[in-house]
Amino acid sequence: MTPAPDLPRTGRLLDLPEARVRVYEEGRADGPPLVFLHGFMTSAFTWRHVHPAFADRYRVVLVDLPGSGDTPAPPGGRWDADRWVRLVAQLLDELGVDRAVLVGSQMGGSLAAWFAALRPERVEKLVVMAAGVLGEAETNLTLYRLLAHRRFGPLVARLLPKGHFRKRWLAAHGPDHRPEPGVVERYHRQLRRQGAQMARVGLDLRLSYGEHFDALVEPIRGLAVPTLLLFGADDRLVPPSTGRRFESLLLDSRLVVLADCGDFPQEEKPKEVVEAVERFLGTDDD
């Protein structure tokens, strides 16, 4: 039996000024840096079907963001967009990277967009998937706030039934998506163990978007960084209209709407994601 794909190695923990962060690297040490940023409630594991396709040409860097995966609980204080941007800049500095291709999905896509808007000189190209920073059709700030509550959050995370979690998880995907065995259980275990700390930093970033999802509009307007936008046609959380809003603000962008896909393109349509990113980066064999 072929083993299920996973992270490349055990990784290493970087001590950055803002937080400790675990990274996993593979590919060519002298290749162009390709940095993957995951979304809320996931981890670097979410890229398991995508990152191997780029290891022969790129220096692939997968990140467990603060509080997620094998990265420790983040320090206190407010984790707004500016702090997240500082963290990414510190990460690149520690890796010895001047400019990188950033690939982000969901919260990680929003973070990548913030970083590109504020530090464009450090972004070679940008891939943004299902990022809600410019608009969401459905949000559940109540759940965010419950999980982020200092006193009750850890209890809510531990007690959220697996069946309820699975139902919500599948509802965020396209109607025909069938997760691999054990994947939902893995994410549920992470929620029970780390849900409160993930929600605390995720909520701060989410609140940075502005009441009408307009906080990033002026910073990103006219951004010339080449950008690939990947959004799911059946995404109930972040609809394709958000991708079109990105496209209207950026000078050099291409929007791809993936059929039969929800809020997790990298998990639902990894083959299509790899092909689109390869075309965008000019590394396909056509």
mmCIF file of C-alpha atoms in Angstrom:
data_model
loop_
_atom_site.group_PDB
_atom_site.id
_atom_site.type_symbol
_atom_site.label_atom_id
_atom_site.label_comp_id
_atom_site.label_asym_id
_atom_site.label_seq_id
_atom_site.Cartn_x
_atom_site.Cartn_y
_atom_site.Cartn_z
ATOM 1 C CA MET A 1 0.000 0.000 0.000
ATOM 2 C CA THR A 2 1.318 3.470 -0.916
ATOM 3 C CA PRO A 3 1.765 5.539 2.253
ATOM 4 C CA ALA A 4 -0.396 8.635 2.576
ATOM 5 C CA PRO A 5 1.475 11.873 1.835
ATOM 6 C CA ASP A 6 2.563 13.909 4.812
ATOM 7 C CA LEU A 7 5.108 16.542 5.792
ATOM 8 C CA PRO A 8 8.628 16.135 4.389
ATOM 9 C CA ARG A 9 10.535 15.737 7.667
ATOM 10 C CA THR A 10 10.337 16.554 11.352
ATOM 11 C CA GLY A 11 11.236 20.157 10.620
ATOM 12 C CA ARG A 12 12.988 22.647 12.836
ATOM 13 C CA LEU A 13 11.849 25.260 15.305
ATOM 14 C CA LEU A 14 12.904 28.829 14.582
ATOM 15 C CA ASP A 15 13.142 31.354 17.414
ATOM 16 C CA LEU A 16 11.849 34.574 15.874
ATOM 17 C CA PRO A 17 11.359 37.863 17.740
ATOM 18 C CA GLU A 18 7.557 37.583 17.503
ATOM 19 C CA ALA A 19 7.163 33.837 18.124
ATOM 20 C CA ARG A 20 8.683 30.392 17.764
ATOM 21 C CA VAL A 21 7.696 28.803 14.455
ATOM 22 C CA ARG A 22 8.228 25.293 13.090
ATOM 23 C CA VAL A 23 9.183 25.013 9.433
ATOM 24 C CA TYR A 24 9.643 22.020 7.152
ATOM 25 C CA GLU A 25 11.936 22.241 4.144
ATOM 26 C CA GLU A 26 12.541 20.102 1.102
ATOM 27 C CA GLY A 27 13.718 20.499 -2.455
ATOM 28 C CA ARG A 28 16.734 22.364 -3.778
ATOM 29 C CA ALA A 29 18.602 24.381 -1.183
ATOM 30 C CA ASP A 30 19.719 26.750 -3.963
ATOM 31 C CA GLY A 31 16.292 26.887 -5.641
ATOM 32 C CA PRO A 32 13.893 29.837 -5.674
ATOM 33 C CA PRO A 33 12.110 29.989 -2.297
ATOM 34 C CA LEU A 34 8.469 28.856 -2.312
ATOM 35 C CA VAL A 35 6.781 29.473 1.061
ATOM 36 C CA PHE A 36 3.419 27.889 1.941
ATOM 37 C CA LEU A 37 1.111 29.482 4.548
ATOM 38 C CA HIS A 38 -1.908 27.491 5.768
ATOM 39 C CA GLY A 39 -5.327 28.580 7.013
ATOM 40 C CA PHE A 40 -7.227 28.663 10.284
ATOM 41 C CA MET A 41 -7.761 25.255 11.906
ATOM 42 C CA THR A 42 -5.258 23.512 9.606
ATOM 43 C CA SER A 43 -1.458 23.288 9.580
ATOM 44 C CA ALA A 44 1.400 22.670 7.150
ATOM 45 C CA PHE A 45 -0.126 19.198 6.716
ATOM 46 C CA THR A 46 -2.789 20.761 4.480
ATOM 47 C CA TRP A 47 -0.209 21.056 1.653
ATOM 48 C CA ARG A 48 0.618 17.326 1.601
ATOM 49 C CA HIS A 49 -0.742 16.784 -1.928
ATOM 50 C CA VAL A 50 0.767 19.994 -3.342
ATOM 51 C CA HIS A 51 4.301 20.597 -2.063
ATOM 52 C CA PRO A 52 5.971 17.443 -3.524
ATOM 53 C CA ALA A 53 5.326 18.669 -7.081
ATOM 54 C CA PHE A 54 7.708 21.605 -6.570
ATOM 55 C CA ALA A 55 10.578 19.947 -4.714
ATOM 56 C CA ASP A 56 12.664 19.286 -7.832
ATOM 57 C CA ARG A 57 12.927 22.982 -8.758
ATOM 58 C CA TYR A 58 12.251 25.016 -5.641
ATOM 59 C CA ARG A 59 13.356 25.452 -2.061
ATOM 60 C CA VAL A 60 10.016 24.491 -0.539
ATOM 61 C CA VAL A 61 9.236 25.891 2.916
ATOM 62 C CA LEU A 62 6.132 24.763 4.809
ATOM 63 C CA VAL A 63 5.172 26.680 7.944
ATOM 64 C CA ASP A 64 3.137 25.755 11.006
ATOM 65 C CA LEU A 65 1.817 29.192 11.941
ATOM 66 C CA PRO A 66 1.721 30.234 15.634
ATOM 67 C CA GLY A 67 -0.436 27.901 17.686
ATOM 68 C CA SER A 68 -0.962 25.410 14.845
ATOM 69 C CA GLY A 69 0.547 22.017 14.087
ATOM 70 C CA ASP A 70 3.844 21.582 15.925
ATOM 71 C CA THR A 71 4.416 25.285 16.536
ATOM 72 C CA PRO A 72 4.094 26.200 20.226
ATOM 73 C CA ALA A 73 1.391 28.429 21.625
ATOM 74 C CA PRO A 74 2.099 32.012 20.582
ATOM 75 C CA PRO A 75 3.085 34.804 22.984
ATOM 76 C CA GLY A 76 0.408 37.144 24.287
ATOM 77 C CA GLY A 77 -0.525 40.535 22.962
ATOM 78 C CA ARG A 78 -2.538 41.505 19.926
ATOM 79 C CA TRP A 79 -1.946 39.495 16.758
ATOM 80 C CA ASP A 80 -3.244 42.003 14.227
ATOM 81 C CA ALA A 81 -2.191 42.126 10.575
ATOM 82 C CA ASP A 82 0.867 44.282 11.255
ATOM 83 C CA ARG A 83 2.231 41.759 13.750
ATOM 84 C CA TRP A 84 1.611 38.888 11.339
ATOM 85 C CA VAL A 85 3.473 40.795 8.626
ATOM 86 C CA ARG A 86 6.417 41.318 10.971
ATOM 87 C CA LEU A 87 6.431 37.599 11.713
ATOM 88 C CA VAL A 88 6.622 36.665 8.014
ATOM 89 C CA ALA A 89 9.422 39.193 7.462
ATOM 90 C CA GLN A 90 11.337 37.726 10.411
ATOM 91 C CA LEU A 91 10.779 34.223 9.034
ATOM 92 C CA LEU A 92 12.263 35.182 5.666
ATOM 93 C CA ASP A 93 15.179 36.890 7.401
ATOM 94 C CA GLU A 94 15.911 33.795 9.485
ATOM 95 C CA LEU A 95 15.778 31.623 6.362
ATOM 96 C CA GLY A 96 18.171 33.986 4.551
ATOM 97 C CA VAL A 97 15.540 34.771 1.916
ATOM 98 C CA ASP A 98 15.315 38.232 0.342
ATOM 99 C CA ARG A 99 12.361 37.504 -1.973
ATOM 100 C CA ALA A 100 10.020 34.532 -2.108
ATOM 101 C CA VAL A 101 6.969 33.198 -3.860
ATOM 102 C CA LEU A 102 4.238 33.147 -1.215
ATOM 103 C CA VAL A 103 1.428 30.590 -1.474
ATOM 104 C CA GLY A 104 -1.384 30.998 1.029
ATOM 105 C CA SER A 105 -4.785 29.440 1.540
ATOM 106 C CA GLN A 106 -7.674 30.783 3.638
ATOM 107 C CA MET A 107 -6.181 32.731 6.560
ATOM 108 C CA GLY A 108 -2.736 32.075 5.102
ATOM 109 C CA GLY A 109 -3.878 33.583 1.796
ATOM 110 C CA SER A 110 -5.115 36.679 3.584
ATOM 111 C CA LEU A 111 -1.800 36.901 5.441
ATOM 112 C CA ALA A 112 0.146 36.505 2.192
ATOM 113 C CA ALA A 113 -1.908 39.311 0.626
ATOM 114 C CA TRP A 114 -1.290 41.595 3.607
ATOM 115 C CA PHE A 115 2.416 40.882 3.435
ATOM 116 C CA ALA A 116 2.605 41.529 -0.312
ATOM 117 C CA ALA A 117 0.715 44.796 0.078
ATOM 118 C CA LEU A 118 2.978 46.075 2.857
ATOM 119 C CA ARG A 119 6.293 44.464 1.828
ATOM 120 C CA PRO A 120 6.062 44.041 -1.973
ATOM 121 C CA GLU A 121 9.835 44.174 -2.393
ATOM 122 C CA ARG A 122 10.053 40.790 -0.659
ATOM 123 C CA VAL A 123 7.479 38.962 -2.805
ATOM 124 C CA GLU A 124 8.482 37.547 -6.182
ATOM 125 C CA LYS A 125 5.029 36.197 -6.957
ATOM 126 C CA LEU A 126 1.858 35.600 -4.967
ATOM 127 C CA VAL A 127 -0.686 32.766 -4.915
ATOM 128 C CA VAL A 128 -3.877 33.477 -2.956
ATOM 129 C CA MET A 129 -6.505 30.756 -2.390
ATOM 130 C CA ALA A 130 -9.929 31.184 -0.783
ATOM 131 C CA ALA A 131 -8.745 34.203 1.222
ATOM 132 C CA GLY A 132 -11.531 36.066 3.002
ATOM 133 C CA VAL A 133 -9.681 39.292 3.701
ATOM 134 C CA LEU A 134 -11.725 41.137 1.032
ATOM 135 C CA GLY A 135 -15.047 39.478 1.758
ATOM 136 C CA GLU A 136 -16.762 36.452 3.240
ATOM 137 C CA ALA A 137 -20.279 35.168 2.627
ATOM 138 C CA GLU A 138 -20.492 33.431 5.995
ATOM 139 C CA THR A 139 -18.485 34.087 9.102
ATOM 140 C CA ASN A 140 -18.774 32.629 12.553
ATOM 141 C CA LEU A 141 -17.160 35.159 14.826
ATOM 142 C CA THR A 142 -19.176 33.693 17.690
ATOM 143 C CA LEU A 143 -17.251 30.410 17.401
ATOM 144 C CA TYR A 144 -13.977 32.328 16.989
ATOM 145 C CA ARG A 145 -14.712 34.317 20.144
ATOM 146 C CA LEU A 146 -15.794 31.288 22.151
ATOM 147 C CA LEU A 147 -12.613 29.430 21.242
ATOM 148 C CA ALA A 148 -10.463 32.503 21.853
ATOM 149 C CA HIS A 149 -11.933 33.164 25.312
ATOM 150 C CA ARG A 150 -9.115 32.954 27.859
ATOM 151 C CA ARG A 151 -11.140 31.009 30.391
ATOM 152 C CA PHE A 152 -13.698 29.015 28.402
ATOM 153 C CA GLY A 153 -11.940 28.592 25.049
ATOM 154 C CA PRO A 154 -9.867 25.511 25.921
ATOM 155 C CA LEU A 155 -12.964 23.831 27.378
ATOM 156 C CA VAL A 156 -15.055 24.582 24.256
ATOM 157 C CA ALA A 157 -12.293 23.163 22.067
ATOM 158 C CA ARG A 158 -11.993 19.976 24.108
ATOM 159 C CA LEU A 159 -15.738 19.365 24.268
ATOM 160 C CA LEU A 160 -16.702 20.070 20.632
ATOM 161 C CA PRO A 161 -18.033 16.676 19.484
ATOM 162 C CA LYS A 162 -16.245 14.981 16.611
ATOM 163 C CA GLY A 163 -19.525 14.498 14.763
ATOM 164 C CA HIS A 164 -20.328 18.215 14.933
ATOM 165 C CA PHE A 165 -16.813 19.108 13.848
ATOM 166 C CA ARG A 166 -17.001 16.688 10.911
ATOM 167 C CA LYS A 167 -20.326 18.146 9.785
ATOM 168 C CA ARG A 168 -18.983 21.696 9.841
ATOM 169 C CA TRP A 169 -15.737 20.613 8.191
ATOM 170 C CA LEU A 170 -17.471 18.888 5.291
ATOM 171 C CA ALA A 171 -19.895 21.804 4.856
ATOM 172 C CA ALA A 172 -16.917 24.041 4.069
ATOM 173 C CA HIS A 173 -15.892 21.749 1.190
ATOM 174 C CA GLY A 174 -17.450 21.132 -2.189
ATOM 175 C CA PRO A 175 -20.495 18.837 -2.290
ATOM 176 C CA ASP A 176 -18.628 15.852 -3.757
ATOM 177 C CA HIS A 177 -15.511 16.015 -1.595
ATOM 178 C CA ARG A 178 -14.594 12.809 0.229
ATOM 179 C CA PRO A 179 -11.723 13.315 2.683
ATOM 180 C CA GLU A 180 -9.030 10.687 3.052
ATOM 181 C CA PRO A 181 -9.385 8.329 6.006
ATOM 182 C CA GLY A 182 -8.159 9.922 9.205
ATOM 183 C CA VAL A 183 -7.852 13.494 7.927
ATOM 184 C CA VAL A 184 -10.923 14.934 9.663
ATOM 185 C CA GLU A 185 -9.942 13.091 12.828
ATOM 186 C CA ARG A 186 -6.460 14.592 12.671
ATOM 187 C CA TYR A 187 -7.832 18.123 12.409
ATOM 188 C CA HIS A 188 -10.345 17.421 15.181
ATOM 189 C CA ARG A 189 -7.527 16.283 17.475
ATOM 190 C CA GLN A 190 -5.670 19.490 16.698
ATOM 191 C CA LEU A 191 -8.777 21.514 17.532
ATOM 192 C CA ARG A 192 -9.192 19.757 20.880
ATOM 193 C CA ARG A 193 -5.527 20.278 21.713
ATOM 194 C CA GLN A 194 -4.889 23.737 20.274
ATOM 195 C CA GLY A 195 -8.199 25.286 19.236
ATOM 196 C CA ALA A 196 -8.082 28.086 21.786
ATOM 197 C CA GLN A 197 -4.590 29.270 20.873
ATOM 198 C CA MET A 198 -5.299 29.032 17.134
ATOM 199 C CA ALA A 199 -8.498 31.033 17.563
ATOM 200 C CA ARG A 200 -6.803 33.735 19.626
ATOM 201 C CA VAL A 201 -4.331 34.701 16.933
ATOM 202 C CA GLY A 202 -6.729 33.935 14.082
ATOM 203 C CA LEU A 203 -9.435 36.176 15.510
ATOM 204 C CA ASP A 204 -7.042 39.108 15.813
ATOM 205 C CA LEU A 205 -6.080 38.761 12.154
ATOM 206 C CA ARG A 206 -9.722 38.333 11.137
ATOM 207 C CA LEU A 207 -10.696 41.546 12.966
ATOM 208 C CA SER A 208 -7.946 43.355 11.036
ATOM 209 C CA TYR A 209 -10.002 42.937 7.841
ATOM 210 C CA GLY A 210 -12.349 45.753 8.849
ATOM 211 C CA GLU A 211 -16.095 45.683 9.415
ATOM 212 C CA HIS A 212 -16.779 45.781 5.677
ATOM 213 C CA PHE A 213 -13.655 43.887 4.608
ATOM 214 C CA ASP A 214 -12.148 47.152 3.423
ATOM 215 C CA ALA A 215 -8.975 47.520 5.504
ATOM 216 C CA LEU A 216 -6.740 45.948 2.847
ATOM 217 C CA VAL A 217 -8.355 47.685 -0.136
ATOM 218 C CA GLU A 218 -6.128 50.765 -0.288
ATOM 219 C CA PRO A 219 -2.882 48.986 0.677
ATOM 220 C CA ILE A 220 -3.371 46.400 -2.068
ATOM 221 C CA ARG A 221 -4.846 48.676 -4.747
ATOM 222 C CA GLY A 222 -2.492 48.843 -7.722
ATOM 223 C CA LEU A 223 -0.130 46.194 -6.343
ATOM 224 C CA ALA A 224 2.080 45.051 -9.237
ATOM 225 C CA VAL A 225 3.244 41.729 -7.760
ATOM 226 C CA PRO A 226 2.172 38.968 -10.212
ATOM 227 C CA THR A 227 -0.675 37.145 -8.493
ATOM 228 C CA LEU A 228 -2.617 33.935 -9.066
ATOM 229 C CA LEU A 229 -6.061 33.852 -7.437
ATOM 230 C CA LEU A 230 -7.657 30.444 -6.831
ATOM 231 C CA PHE A 231 -11.220 30.321 -5.536
ATOM 232 C CA GLY A 232 -13.789 27.537 -5.327
ATOM 233 C CA ALA A 233 -17.003 27.820 -7.310
ATOM 234 C CA ASP A 234 -18.911 26.133 -4.457
ATOM 235 C CA ASP A 235 -17.227 27.943 -1.573
ATOM 236 C CA ARG A 236 -19.944 28.950 0.888
ATOM 237 C CA LEU A 237 -17.513 30.850 3.090
ATOM 238 C CA VAL A 238 -15.416 32.853 0.627
ATOM 239 C CA PRO A 239 -17.229 33.121 -2.722
ATOM 240 C CA PRO A 240 -15.656 33.737 -6.153
ATOM 241 C CA SER A 241 -16.861 37.351 -5.906
ATOM 242 C CA THR A 242 -14.047 37.895 -3.400
ATOM 243 C CA GLY A 243 -11.584 36.637 -6.004
ATOM 244 C CA ARG A 244 -13.057 39.088 -8.495
ATOM 245 C CA ARG A 245 -12.617 41.894 -5.959
ATOM 246 C CA PHE A 246 -8.946 40.936 -5.626
ATOM 247 C CA GLU A 247 -8.635 40.894 -9.422
ATOM 248 C CA SER A 248 -10.151 44.375 -9.744
ATOM 249 C CA LEU A 249 -7.611 45.863 -7.323
ATOM 250 C CA LEU A 250 -4.423 44.177 -8.553
ATOM 251 C CA LEU A 251 -2.432 45.293 -11.583
ATOM 252 C CA ASP A 252 -1.140 41.862 -12.592
ATOM 253 C CA SER A 253 -3.442 39.028 -11.589
ATOM 254 C CA ARG A 254 -5.207 35.985 -12.958
ATOM 255 C CA LEU A 255 -8.347 34.535 -11.378
ATOM 256 C CA VAL A 256 -9.065 30.804 -11.636
ATOM 257 C CA VAL A 257 -12.398 29.540 -10.297
ATOM 258 C CA LEU A 258 -12.263 25.819 -9.569
ATOM 259 C CA ALA A 259 -15.446 23.887 -10.339
ATOM 260 C CA ASP A 260 -16.949 21.637 -7.651
ATOM 261 C CA CYS A 261 -14.592 23.122 -5.060
ATOM 262 C CA GLY A 262 -15.238 24.683 -1.685
ATOM 263 C CA ASP A 263 -13.009 26.519 0.776
ATOM 264 C CA PHE A 264 -10.026 24.134 0.650
ATOM 265 C CA PRO A 265 -8.623 24.039 -2.915
ATOM 266 C CA GLN A 266 -5.340 22.460 -1.786
ATOM 267 C CA GLU A 267 -7.199 19.520 -0.217
ATOM 268 C CA GLU A 268 -10.142 19.205 -2.601
ATOM 269 C CA LYS A 269 -8.477 19.844 -5.959
ATOM 270 C CA PRO A 270 -4.722 19.379 -5.423
ATOM 271 C CA LYS A 271 -4.047 18.254 -9.015
ATOM 272 C CA GLU A 272 -5.755 21.339 -10.429
ATOM 273 C CA VAL A 273 -3.991 23.562 -7.893
ATOM 274 C CA VAL A 274 -0.577 22.143 -8.800
ATOM 275 C CA GLU A 275 -1.240 22.570 -12.515
ATOM 276 C CA ALA A 276 -2.434 26.159 -12.089
ATOM 277 C CA VAL A 277 0.529 27.115 -9.909
ATOM 278 C CA GLU A 278 2.992 25.439 -12.273
ATOM 279 C CA ARG A 279 1.575 27.392 -15.224
ATOM 280 C CA PHE A 280 1.700 30.601 -13.201
ATOM 281 C CA LEU A 281 5.298 30.050 -12.133
ATOM 282 C CA GLY A 282 6.319 28.941 -15.601
ATOM 283 C CA THR A 283 7.524 25.531 -14.402
ATOM 284 C CA ASP A 284 5.132 23.295 -16.322
ATOM 285 C CA ASP A 285 6.397 21.189 -19.181
ATOM 286 C CA ASP A 286 4.146 22.630 -21.901
#
